[in-house]
mmCIF file of C-alpha atoms in Angstrom:
data_model
loop_
_atom_site.group_PDB
_atom_site.id
_atom_site.type_symbol
_atom_site.label_atom_id
_atom_site.label_comp_id
_atom_site.label_asym_id
_atom_site.label_seq_id
_atom_site.Cartn_x
_atom_site.Cartn_y
_atom_site.Cartn_z
ATOM 1 C CA MET A 1107 -34.546 7.387 -3.882
ATOM 2 C CA THR A 1108 -31.196 5.382 -4.601
ATOM 3 C CA LYS A 1109 -28.763 5.447 -1.807
ATOM 4 C CA THR A 1110 -24.948 5.754 -3.022
ATOM 5 C CA ILE A 1111 -23.797 4.039 -0.094
ATOM 6 C CA THR A 1112 -24.458 0.087 -0.599
ATOM 7 C CA ASN A 1113 -22.549 -1.351 2.248
ATOM 8 C CA GLN A 1114 -20.858 -0.209 5.452
ATOM 9 C CA PHE A 1115 -18.150 -1.924 7.406
ATOM 10 C CA PRO A 1116 -15.465 -1.223 10.370
ATOM 11 C CA LEU A 1117 -11.904 -0.361 9.836
ATOM 12 C CA GLY A 1118 -8.878 -2.245 11.720
ATOM 13 C CA LEU A 1119 -5.594 -3.394 10.467
ATOM 14 C CA HIS A 1120 -7.071 -4.808 6.968
ATOM 15 C CA PHE A 1121 -9.752 -3.205 5.022
ATOM 16 C CA PRO A 1122 -12.081 -5.086 2.930
ATOM 17 C CA THR A 1123 -11.457 -4.670 -0.937
ATOM 18 C CA ALA A 1124 -13.343 -5.247 -4.082
ATOM 19 C CA GLU A 1125 -11.836 -6.846 -7.137
ATOM 20 C CA PRO A 1126 -9.364 -6.035 -8.798
ATOM 21 C CA PHE A 1127 -8.076 -5.124 -5.291
ATOM 22 C CA LEU A 1128 -6.768 -7.902 -3.430
ATOM 23 C CA PHE A 1129 -5.920 -6.549 -0.098
ATOM 24 C CA CYS A 1130 -5.660 -3.237 1.899
ATOM 25 C CA ALA A 1131 -3.700 -3.104 4.841
ATOM 26 C CA HIS A 1132 -3.281 0.382 7.175
ATOM 27 C CA HIS A 1133 -0.132 0.368 9.570
ATOM 28 C CA TYR A 1134 -0.143 2.859 11.966
ATOM 29 C CA ASP A 1135 2.384 2.198 14.921
ATOM 30 C CA ASN A 1136 4.005 4.665 17.605
ATOM 31 C CA TYR A 1137 7.425 3.332 17.803
ATOM 32 C CA PRO A 1138 9.622 4.218 20.362
ATOM 33 C CA LYS A 1139 13.356 5.371 20.080
ATOM 34 C CA GLY A 1140 15.602 3.570 17.843
ATOM 35 C CA THR A 1141 18.879 1.561 18.779
ATOM 36 C CA ASP A 1142 21.862 1.159 17.111
ATOM 37 C CA LYS A 1143 20.132 -1.985 15.598
ATOM 38 C CA PHE A 1144 17.029 0.253 14.351
ATOM 39 C CA GLY A 1145 14.883 -1.625 16.701
ATOM 40 C CA PRO A 1146 13.037 -0.738 19.739
ATOM 41 C CA GLU A 1147 14.830 -1.628 22.983
ATOM 42 C CA ALA A 1148 14.667 -5.220 24.614
ATOM 43 C CA LYS A 1149 11.983 -3.607 27.231
ATOM 44 C CA HIS A 1150 9.414 -2.772 24.431
ATOM 45 C CA LEU A 1151 9.826 -6.182 23.311
ATOM 46 C CA GLN A 1152 8.768 -8.287 26.645
ATOM 47 C CA GLY A 1153 5.106 -10.197 26.243
ATOM 48 C CA ARG A 1154 5.092 -10.134 22.213
ATOM 49 C CA ALA A 1155 5.115 -13.255 20.115
ATOM 50 C CA MET A 1156 8.207 -12.111 18.461
ATOM 51 C CA GLY A 1157 8.326 -13.078 14.817
ATOM 52 C CA SER A 1158 4.361 -12.888 14.542
ATOM 53 C CA ASP A 1159 3.675 -10.244 16.704
ATOM 54 C CA PHE A 1160 0.290 -8.371 15.392
ATOM 55 C CA GLU A 1161 -1.165 -7.459 18.684
ATOM 56 C CA GLY A 1162 -0.821 -3.751 18.923
ATOM 57 C CA LYS A 1163 0.566 -3.785 22.331
ATOM 58 C CA ASP A 1164 1.588 -0.337 23.496
ATOM 59 C CA GLY A 1165 0.723 0.937 20.037
ATOM 60 C CA PHE A 1166 3.010 -0.496 17.817
ATOM 61 C CA ARG A 1167 3.578 -3.957 16.486
ATOM 62 C CA MET A 1168 6.612 -5.910 15.290
ATOM 63 C CA TYR A 1169 4.784 -7.920 12.580
ATOM 64 C CA HIS A 1170 7.655 -10.706 11.421
ATOM 65 C CA GLY A 1171 10.391 -9.165 12.437
ATOM 66 C CA LYS A 1172 12.488 -9.851 15.546
ATOM 67 C CA GLU A 1173 14.570 -6.873 16.024
ATOM 68 C CA VAL A 1174 13.697 -4.537 13.690
ATOM 69 C CA PRO A 1175 10.075 -3.916 13.004
ATOM 70 C CA GLY A 1176 8.594 -4.899 9.457
ATOM 71 C CA PHE A 1177 8.259 -8.036 7.410
ATOM 72 C CA PRO A 1178 11.528 -9.546 6.536
ATOM 73 C CA VAL A 1179 12.199 -11.588 2.934
ATOM 74 C CA HIS A 1180 9.467 -13.292 1.613
ATOM 75 C CA PRO A 1181 7.994 -14.551 -1.955
ATOM 76 C CA HIS A 1182 5.491 -12.607 -4.112
ATOM 77 C CA ARG A 1183 3.749 -13.607 -7.332
ATOM 78 C CA GLY A 1184 0.997 -12.769 -9.578
ATOM 79 C CA PHE A 1185 0.171 -9.284 -8.475
ATOM 80 C CA GLU A 1186 1.387 -6.045 -7.471
ATOM 81 C CA THR A 1187 1.784 -4.062 -4.048
ATOM 82 C CA ILE A 1188 1.235 -0.100 -3.767
ATOM 83 C CA THR A 1189 3.051 0.570 -0.804
ATOM 84 C CA ILE A 1190 1.821 4.073 0.285
ATOM 85 C CA VAL A 1191 4.238 5.581 3.357
ATOM 86 C CA ARG A 1192 2.684 8.670 5.062
ATOM 87 C CA LYS A 1193 4.956 8.809 8.036
ATOM 88 C CA GLY A 1194 8.627 6.854 8.482
ATOM 89 C CA TYR A 1195 10.770 5.058 6.372
ATOM 90 C CA VAL A 1196 10.491 1.708 4.467
ATOM 91 C CA ASP A 1197 13.632 0.122 3.798
ATOM 92 C CA HIS A 1198 13.417 -2.279 0.575
ATOM 93 C CA ALA A 1199 15.373 -5.194 -0.685
ATOM 94 C CA ASP A 1200 14.675 -8.014 -3.388
ATOM 95 C CA SER A 1201 16.173 -11.097 -5.072
ATOM 96 C CA LEU A 1202 16.901 -9.053 -7.697
ATOM 97 C CA GLY A 1203 19.180 -6.863 -6.126
ATOM 98 C CA ALA A 1204 17.296 -3.814 -5.947
ATOM 99 C CA ALA A 1205 17.076 -1.401 -2.778
ATOM 100 C CA GLY A 1206 15.788 1.533 -1.494
ATOM 101 C CA ARG A 1207 14.559 3.749 1.553
ATOM 102 C CA TYR A 1208 11.560 5.753 0.999
ATOM 103 C CA GLY A 1209 8.934 7.305 3.230
ATOM 104 C CA GLU A 1210 7.375 10.416 4.368
ATOM 105 C CA GLY A 1211 4.739 10.426 1.475
ATOM 106 C CA ASP A 1212 6.529 8.491 -1.391
ATOM 107 C CA VAL A 1213 4.648 5.493 -2.921
ATOM 108 C CA GLN A 1214 6.536 2.227 -4.047
ATOM 109 C CA TRP A 1215 4.622 0.520 -7.240
ATOM 110 C CA MET A 1216 5.978 -2.920 -7.140
ATOM 111 C CA THR A 1217 4.742 -5.632 -9.887
ATOM 112 C CA ALA A 1218 5.764 -9.215 -8.583
ATOM 113 C CA GLY A 1219 4.588 -10.736 -11.979
ATOM 114 C CA LEU A 1220 6.345 -14.467 -12.370
ATOM 115 C CA GLY A 1221 8.165 -13.801 -9.152
ATOM 116 C CA VAL A 1222 9.919 -12.131 -6.696
ATOM 117 C CA GLN A 1223 11.566 -12.329 -3.029
ATOM 118 C CA HIS A 1224 11.553 -8.926 -1.005
ATOM 119 C CA SER A 1225 11.874 -7.540 2.626
ATOM 120 C CA GLU A 1226 9.980 -4.570 3.756
ATOM 121 C CA MET A 1227 11.315 -3.433 7.272
ATOM 122 C CA PHE A 1228 10.552 -0.248 9.209
ATOM 123 C CA PRO A 1229 13.874 1.219 10.825
ATOM 124 C CA LEU A 1230 13.632 3.072 13.875
ATOM 125 C CA LEU A 1231 16.172 5.750 12.417
ATOM 126 C CA LYS A 1232 15.632 8.358 15.552
ATOM 127 C CA LYS A 1233 17.315 7.791 18.443
ATOM 128 C CA ASP A 1234 16.055 10.846 20.416
ATOM 129 C CA GLN A 1235 12.744 10.739 19.770
ATOM 130 C CA GLU A 1236 9.790 8.557 19.047
ATOM 131 C CA ASN A 1237 9.541 6.993 15.537
ATOM 132 C CA THR A 1238 6.027 6.976 13.986
ATOM 133 C CA THR A 1239 5.430 4.896 11.171
ATOM 134 C CA GLU A 1240 2.187 5.167 8.783
ATOM 135 C CA LEU A 1241 1.551 3.319 5.594
ATOM 136 C CA PHE A 1242 -0.856 1.316 3.397
ATOM 137 C CA GLN A 1243 -0.290 -1.531 1.485
ATOM 138 C CA ILE A 1244 -2.703 -2.038 -1.530
ATOM 139 C CA TRP A 1245 -2.444 -5.172 -3.696
ATOM 140 C CA LEU A 1246 -3.692 -5.128 -7.013
ATOM 141 C CA ASN A 1247 -4.012 -8.038 -8.923
ATOM 142 C CA LEU A 1248 -2.484 -8.749 -12.884
ATOM 143 C CA PRO A 1249 -4.715 -10.315 -15.559
ATOM 144 C CA LYS A 1250 -3.356 -14.143 -16.552
ATOM 145 C CA ALA A 1251 -1.762 -12.296 -19.510
ATOM 146 C CA LYS A 1252 0.584 -10.347 -17.185
ATOM 147 C CA LYS A 1253 1.286 -12.508 -14.541
ATOM 148 C CA THR A 1254 4.456 -13.946 -16.066
ATOM 149 C CA ALA A 1255 5.647 -10.527 -16.602
ATOM 150 C CA PRO A 1256 9.231 -9.762 -15.198
ATOM 151 C CA ALA A 1257 9.293 -8.101 -11.820
ATOM 152 C CA HIS A 1258 9.419 -4.649 -11.602
ATOM 153 C CA PHE A 1259 9.274 -1.783 -9.266
ATOM 154 C CA THR A 1260 8.694 2.033 -9.842
ATOM 155 C CA MET A 1261 9.161 4.960 -7.311
ATOM 156 C CA PHE A 1262 6.802 7.892 -6.904
ATOM 157 C CA TRP A 1263 8.599 10.623 -4.888
ATOM 158 C CA SER A 1264 6.305 12.267 -3.001
ATOM 159 C CA GLU A 1265 7.443 15.755 -4.365
ATOM 160 C CA LYS A 1266 6.250 14.445 -7.790
ATOM 161 C CA ILE A 1267 2.548 13.072 -6.775
ATOM 162 C CA PRO A 1268 0.248 15.115 -8.271
ATOM 163 C CA CYS A 1269 -1.902 17.007 -5.423
ATOM 164 C CA VAL A 1270 -5.247 19.103 -6.300
ATOM 165 C CA LYS A 1271 -5.972 21.572 -3.549
ATOM 166 C CA ASN A 1272 -9.244 23.649 -3.217
ATOM 167 C CA ALA A 1273 -11.086 25.270 -0.469
ATOM 168 C CA GLY A 1274 -9.812 23.343 2.314
ATOM 169 C CA ALA A 1275 -9.368 20.171 0.309
ATOM 170 C CA SER A 1276 -6.639 18.348 -1.345
ATOM 171 C CA VAL A 1277 -6.465 15.252 -3.133
ATOM 172 C CA SER A 1278 -3.362 13.235 -3.844
ATOM 173 C CA ILE A 1279 -3.561 11.556 -6.666
ATOM 174 C CA ILE A 1280 -2.013 7.662 -6.785
ATOM 175 C CA ALA A 1281 -3.360 6.276 -9.703
ATOM 176 C CA GLY A 1282 -5.816 7.567 -12.295
ATOM 177 C CA GLU A 1283 -7.437 10.729 -12.653
ATOM 178 C CA TYR A 1284 -8.700 13.633 -10.443
ATOM 179 C CA ASN A 1285 -10.640 17.053 -11.538
ATOM 180 C CA ARG A 1286 -8.492 16.579 -15.136
ATOM 181 C CA THR A 1287 -5.495 16.142 -13.235
ATOM 182 C CA LYS A 1288 -3.668 12.624 -13.967
ATOM 183 C CA ALA A 1289 -1.684 10.286 -11.907
ATOM 184 C CA LEU A 1290 2.106 9.539 -12.517
ATOM 185 C CA THR A 1291 2.804 6.916 -14.930
ATOM 186 C CA PRO A 1292 2.053 3.058 -13.309
ATOM 187 C CA PRO A 1293 4.378 0.208 -14.226
ATOM 188 C CA PRO A 1294 3.922 -1.004 -17.887
ATOM 189 C CA ASN A 1295 2.583 -4.155 -17.209
ATOM 190 C CA SER A 1296 -0.293 -2.896 -14.602
ATOM 191 C CA TRP A 1297 -4.123 -3.222 -14.656
ATOM 192 C CA ALA A 1298 -3.758 0.560 -13.980
ATOM 193 C CA PHE A 1299 -1.684 1.189 -17.167
ATOM 194 C CA GLU A 1300 -4.425 1.319 -19.437
ATOM 195 C CA PRO A 1301 -7.066 4.206 -18.541
ATOM 196 C CA GLU A 1302 -10.277 2.331 -19.760
ATOM 197 C CA HIS A 1303 -9.900 0.176 -16.569
ATOM 198 C CA GLU A 1304 -10.425 3.310 -14.616
ATOM 199 C CA VAL A 1305 -7.699 2.039 -11.813
ATOM 200 C CA THR A 1306 -8.116 4.918 -9.115
ATOM 201 C CA ILE A 1307 -6.449 5.637 -5.849
ATOM 202 C CA LEU A 1308 -7.131 8.849 -4.059
ATOM 203 C CA LEU A 1309 -6.027 10.266 -0.669
ATOM 204 C CA ALA A 1310 -7.984 13.015 0.649
ATOM 205 C CA LYS A 1311 -7.630 15.632 3.444
ATOM 206 C CA LEU A 1312 -10.820 17.464 4.293
ATOM 207 C CA ASP A 1313 -10.949 20.278 6.492
ATOM 208 C CA PRO A 1314 -14.277 21.049 8.840
ATOM 209 C CA GLY A 1315 -16.767 21.780 5.810
ATOM 210 C CA ALA A 1316 -14.521 21.075 2.782
ATOM 211 C CA ARG A 1317 -16.212 18.941 0.325
ATOM 212 C CA ILE A 1318 -14.719 17.073 -2.869
ATOM 213 C CA LYS A 1319 -16.874 15.651 -5.815
ATOM 214 C CA ILE A 1320 -16.055 12.446 -7.725
ATOM 215 C CA PRO A 1321 -17.740 11.958 -10.861
ATOM 216 C CA ALA A 1322 -20.009 8.912 -11.729
ATOM 217 C CA THR A 1323 -18.509 6.544 -13.761
ATOM 218 C CA LYS A 1324 -19.519 2.991 -15.244
ATOM 219 C CA SER A 1325 -21.773 1.163 -13.665
ATOM 220 C CA ASP A 1326 -19.872 -2.337 -13.379
ATOM 221 C CA LEU A 1327 -16.966 -0.500 -11.497
ATOM 222 C CA GLY A 1328 -16.029 -1.572 -7.773
ATOM 223 C CA ARG A 1329 -15.771 1.688 -5.545
ATOM 224 C CA MET A 1330 -14.230 1.820 -2.013
ATOM 225 C CA LEU A 1331 -14.242 4.838 0.467
ATOM 226 C CA TYR A 1332 -12.356 4.103 3.695
ATOM 227 C CA PHE A 1333 -12.527 6.987 6.138
ATOM 228 C CA PHE A 1334 -9.878 6.122 8.391
ATOM 229 C CA GLU A 1335 -9.500 9.473 10.447
ATOM 230 C CA GLY A 1336 -11.843 12.666 11.681
ATOM 231 C CA GLN A 1337 -15.125 12.406 13.280
ATOM 232 C CA LYS A 1338 -17.859 12.133 10.551
ATOM 233 C CA LEU A 1339 -18.729 12.367 6.894
ATOM 234 C CA SER A 1340 -21.882 13.328 4.556
ATOM 235 C CA VAL A 1341 -21.476 11.160 1.313
ATOM 236 C CA ASN A 1342 -24.413 12.511 -0.931
ATOM 237 C CA GLY A 1343 -26.431 13.094 2.527
ATOM 238 C CA GLU A 1344 -25.730 9.911 4.191
ATOM 239 C CA THR A 1345 -23.491 9.944 7.160
ATOM 240 C CA LEU A 1346 -20.376 7.851 7.829
ATOM 241 C CA ILE A 1347 -18.463 8.020 11.184
ATOM 242 C CA ALA A 1348 -14.726 7.521 11.564
ATOM 243 C CA LYS A 1349 -13.042 4.263 11.101
ATOM 244 C CA THR A 1350 -15.708 3.069 8.611
ATOM 245 C CA GLY A 1351 -15.383 2.121 5.339
ATOM 246 C CA ALA A 1352 -18.106 1.876 2.503
ATOM 247 C CA GLU A 1353 -18.728 0.496 -0.733
ATOM 248 C CA VAL A 1354 -20.335 2.903 -2.995
ATOM 249 C CA GLN A 1355 -22.377 3.297 -6.145
ATOM 250 C CA SER A 1356 -20.092 3.621 -9.272
ATOM 251 C CA GLU A 1357 -22.832 5.319 -11.561
ATOM 252 C CA MET A 1358 -23.495 7.956 -9.285
ATOM 253 C CA ASP A 1359 -21.719 11.573 -8.494
ATOM 254 C CA ILE A 1360 -20.246 11.336 -5.073
ATOM 255 C CA GLU A 1361 -20.306 14.697 -3.261
ATOM 256 C CA ILE A 1362 -18.223 13.850 0.175
ATOM 257 C CA THR A 1363 -18.162 16.679 2.873
ATOM 258 C CA ASN A 1364 -16.549 16.981 6.290
ATOM 259 C CA SER A 1365 -19.720 17.458 8.720
ATOM 260 C CA GLY A 1366 -17.100 16.924 11.641
ATOM 261 C CA SER A 1367 -15.250 19.458 13.725
ATOM 262 C CA GLN A 1368 -11.940 18.062 12.908
ATOM 263 C CA LEU A 1369 -9.603 16.953 9.832
ATOM 264 C CA ALA A 1370 -11.063 13.962 8.015
ATOM 265 C CA GLU A 1371 -8.690 11.750 5.655
ATOM 266 C CA ILE A 1372 -10.095 9.561 3.313
ATOM 267 C CA LEU A 1373 -8.548 6.572 0.844
ATOM 268 C CA PHE A 1374 -10.757 6.074 -2.104
ATOM 269 C CA MET A 1375 -10.358 3.156 -4.511
ATOM 270 C CA GLN A 1376 -11.891 2.228 -7.760
ATOM 271 C CA ALA A 1377 -11.184 -0.033 -10.707
ATOM 272 C CA LYS A 1378 -12.746 -2.370 -13.360
ATOM 273 C CA PRO A 1379 -12.499 -5.648 -12.418
ATOM 274 C CA ILE A 1380 -10.561 -8.511 -14.466
ATOM 275 C CA GLY A 1381 -13.177 -11.080 -14.092
ATOM 276 C CA GLU A 1382 -11.067 -13.603 -13.994
ATOM 277 C CA PRO A 1383 -10.639 -16.648 -11.601
ATOM 278 C CA VAL A 1384 -8.559 -15.695 -8.601
ATOM 279 C CA PHE A 1385 -6.486 -18.339 -6.799
ATOM 280 C CA GLN A 1386 -4.914 -17.540 -3.642
ATOM 281 C CA HIS A 1387 -2.766 -19.177 -1.322
ATOM 282 C CA GLY A 1388 -0.773 -16.449 0.607
ATOM 283 C CA PRO A 1389 1.616 -14.314 -1.596
ATOM 284 C CA PHE A 1390 0.953 -16.386 -4.449
ATOM 285 C CA VAL A 1391 -2.146 -14.886 -6.703
ATOM 286 C CA MET A 1392 -3.017 -17.353 -10.009
ATOM 287 C CA ASN A 1393 -6.060 -18.426 -11.995
ATOM 288 C CA SER A 1394 -6.155 -21.733 -10.844
ATOM 289 C CA ARG A 1395 -5.313 -24.589 -8.180
ATOM 290 C CA GLU A 1396 -2.615 -25.710 -10.681
ATOM 291 C CA ASP A 1397 -0.886 -22.443 -11.168
ATOM 292 C CA ILE A 1398 -0.421 -22.421 -7.390
ATOM 293 C CA LEU A 1399 1.177 -25.841 -7.290
ATOM 294 C CA ARG A 1400 3.234 -25.197 -9.726
ATOM 295 C CA THR A 1401 4.562 -21.847 -7.978
ATOM 296 C CA ILE A 1402 4.951 -23.631 -4.841
ATOM 297 C CA ASN A 1403 7.131 -26.037 -6.700
ATOM 298 C CA GLU A 1404 9.134 -23.342 -8.870
ATOM 299 C CA TYR A 1405 9.333 -21.197 -5.606
ATOM 300 C CA GLN A 1406 10.888 -24.192 -3.651
ATOM 301 C CA GLN A 1407 13.096 -25.107 -6.669
ATOM 302 C CA ASN A 1408 14.400 -21.585 -7.007
ATOM 303 C CA GLU A 1409 13.363 -19.442 -4.632
ATOM 304 C CA PHE A 1410 12.872 -17.061 -7.399
ATOM 305 C CA GLY A 1411 16.284 -15.722 -7.927
ATOM 306 C CA GLY A 1412 17.923 -16.324 -4.578
ATOM 307 C CA TRP A 1413 18.651 -13.738 -1.724
ATOM 308 C CA PRO A 1414 21.668 -11.803 -2.525
ATOM 309 C CA TRP A 1415 21.462 -9.872 1.040
ATOM 310 C CA PRO A 1416 23.717 -10.374 4.291
ATOM 311 C CA ARG A 1417 20.472 -10.617 6.256
ATOM 312 C CA ASN A 1418 16.870 -11.516 5.878
ATOM 313 C CA ASP A 1419 15.748 -7.941 7.127
ATOM 314 C CA MET A 1420 17.899 -5.811 5.195
ATOM 315 C CA VAL A 1421 17.989 -1.996 6.795
ATOM 316 C CA HIS A 1422 20.285 0.279 4.631
ATOM 317 C CA GLY A 1423 22.239 2.031 7.625
ATOM 318 C CA GLY A 1424 21.165 4.957 9.772
ATOM 319 C CA GLU A 1425 21.567 8.131 7.455
ATOM 320 C CA ILE A 1426 18.056 9.604 6.798
ATOM 321 C CA ARG A 1427 18.069 9.863 2.993
ATOM 322 C CA ARG A 1428 15.600 8.547 0.549
ATOM 323 C CA PHE A 1429 16.645 6.718 -2.748
ATOM 324 C CA ALA A 1430 16.058 3.461 -4.688
ATOM 325 C CA LYS A 1431 18.758 1.486 -6.613
ATOM 326 C CA PHE A 1432 17.586 -0.651 -9.321
ATOM 327 C CA PRO A 1433 18.840 -3.948 -10.691
ATOM 328 C CA ASP A 1434 20.678 -2.324 -13.716
ATOM 329 C CA GLY A 1435 22.354 -0.386 -10.889
ATOM 330 C CA LYS A 1436 20.688 2.758 -11.212
ATOM 331 C CA ILE A 1437 20.441 4.929 -8.206
ATOM 332 C CA GLU A 1438 17.330 7.356 -8.188
ATOM 333 C CA THR A 1439 16.611 10.053 -5.768
ATOM 334 C CA PRO A 1440 13.594 12.704 -5.387
ATOM 335 C CA ALA A 1441 15.806 15.273 -6.734
ATOM 336 C CA THR A 1442 16.382 13.164 -10.064
#
């Protein structure tokens, strides 16, 4: 009998991915109460490698932030970032002059394309209680023909993200389709824009005993299942324990059952590979070494448009509100 699971691996901060997905990080940080400067009190920062704090001391990381946790200004070229914020908030600012604050289930889908600088900070907005931040960031490659597309970002507000619920199971559809329900439209230059590429990103919650079924598709698709919360799952009769990822067969129907006694949470990703050479140098993903050298040279010369903001770790005030400001000045909120 052919096994559904072809490979298993433990889950940490970074999850292994299959092409065209380049990267997947699961950030879960229990931050303390915030200060007037939107970061932790100084006593919580002692003993950390400030500016590069990934240890997870006392249940949280500062990442590259020195006052506010997160990722101050940095460049990207040649791929897309898909940021799913489950808890807490992210403040976005970029070299195009765009900005935003999103969280509590929102998704930002950014096409870096020809090049953009942005910052992603996790402001601690609550001063009277702890600030929990949980998010996934996924990097999706762009095909060569789209790597020079203009930078662009789209907001998927949580209230508008399709969710299929049935018998103790709920499936939020970030990309692709599930149970004849389609996701919101991805950016126009994304590999996910064409349905035949079958780019699918699902977040599922299963009560004990609940199950979902993901139908078979083409044999050349990469399929990854990340079981990041719960006790154990049955995947076509095979057991998968929590904090474990699995590569699964794409040409088989997959029935996933929560066989534990606690809520189970799963991230599922699949896509048709792009099938082109991948040359990566940090935040630049191109098709050849020459492309990378040219990108580095261009960034050194023009910094992808520079940085129009007064600080590298831009935070948008203390009011807890979700919004997106686009380069043309348009303001979008969950209600619009």
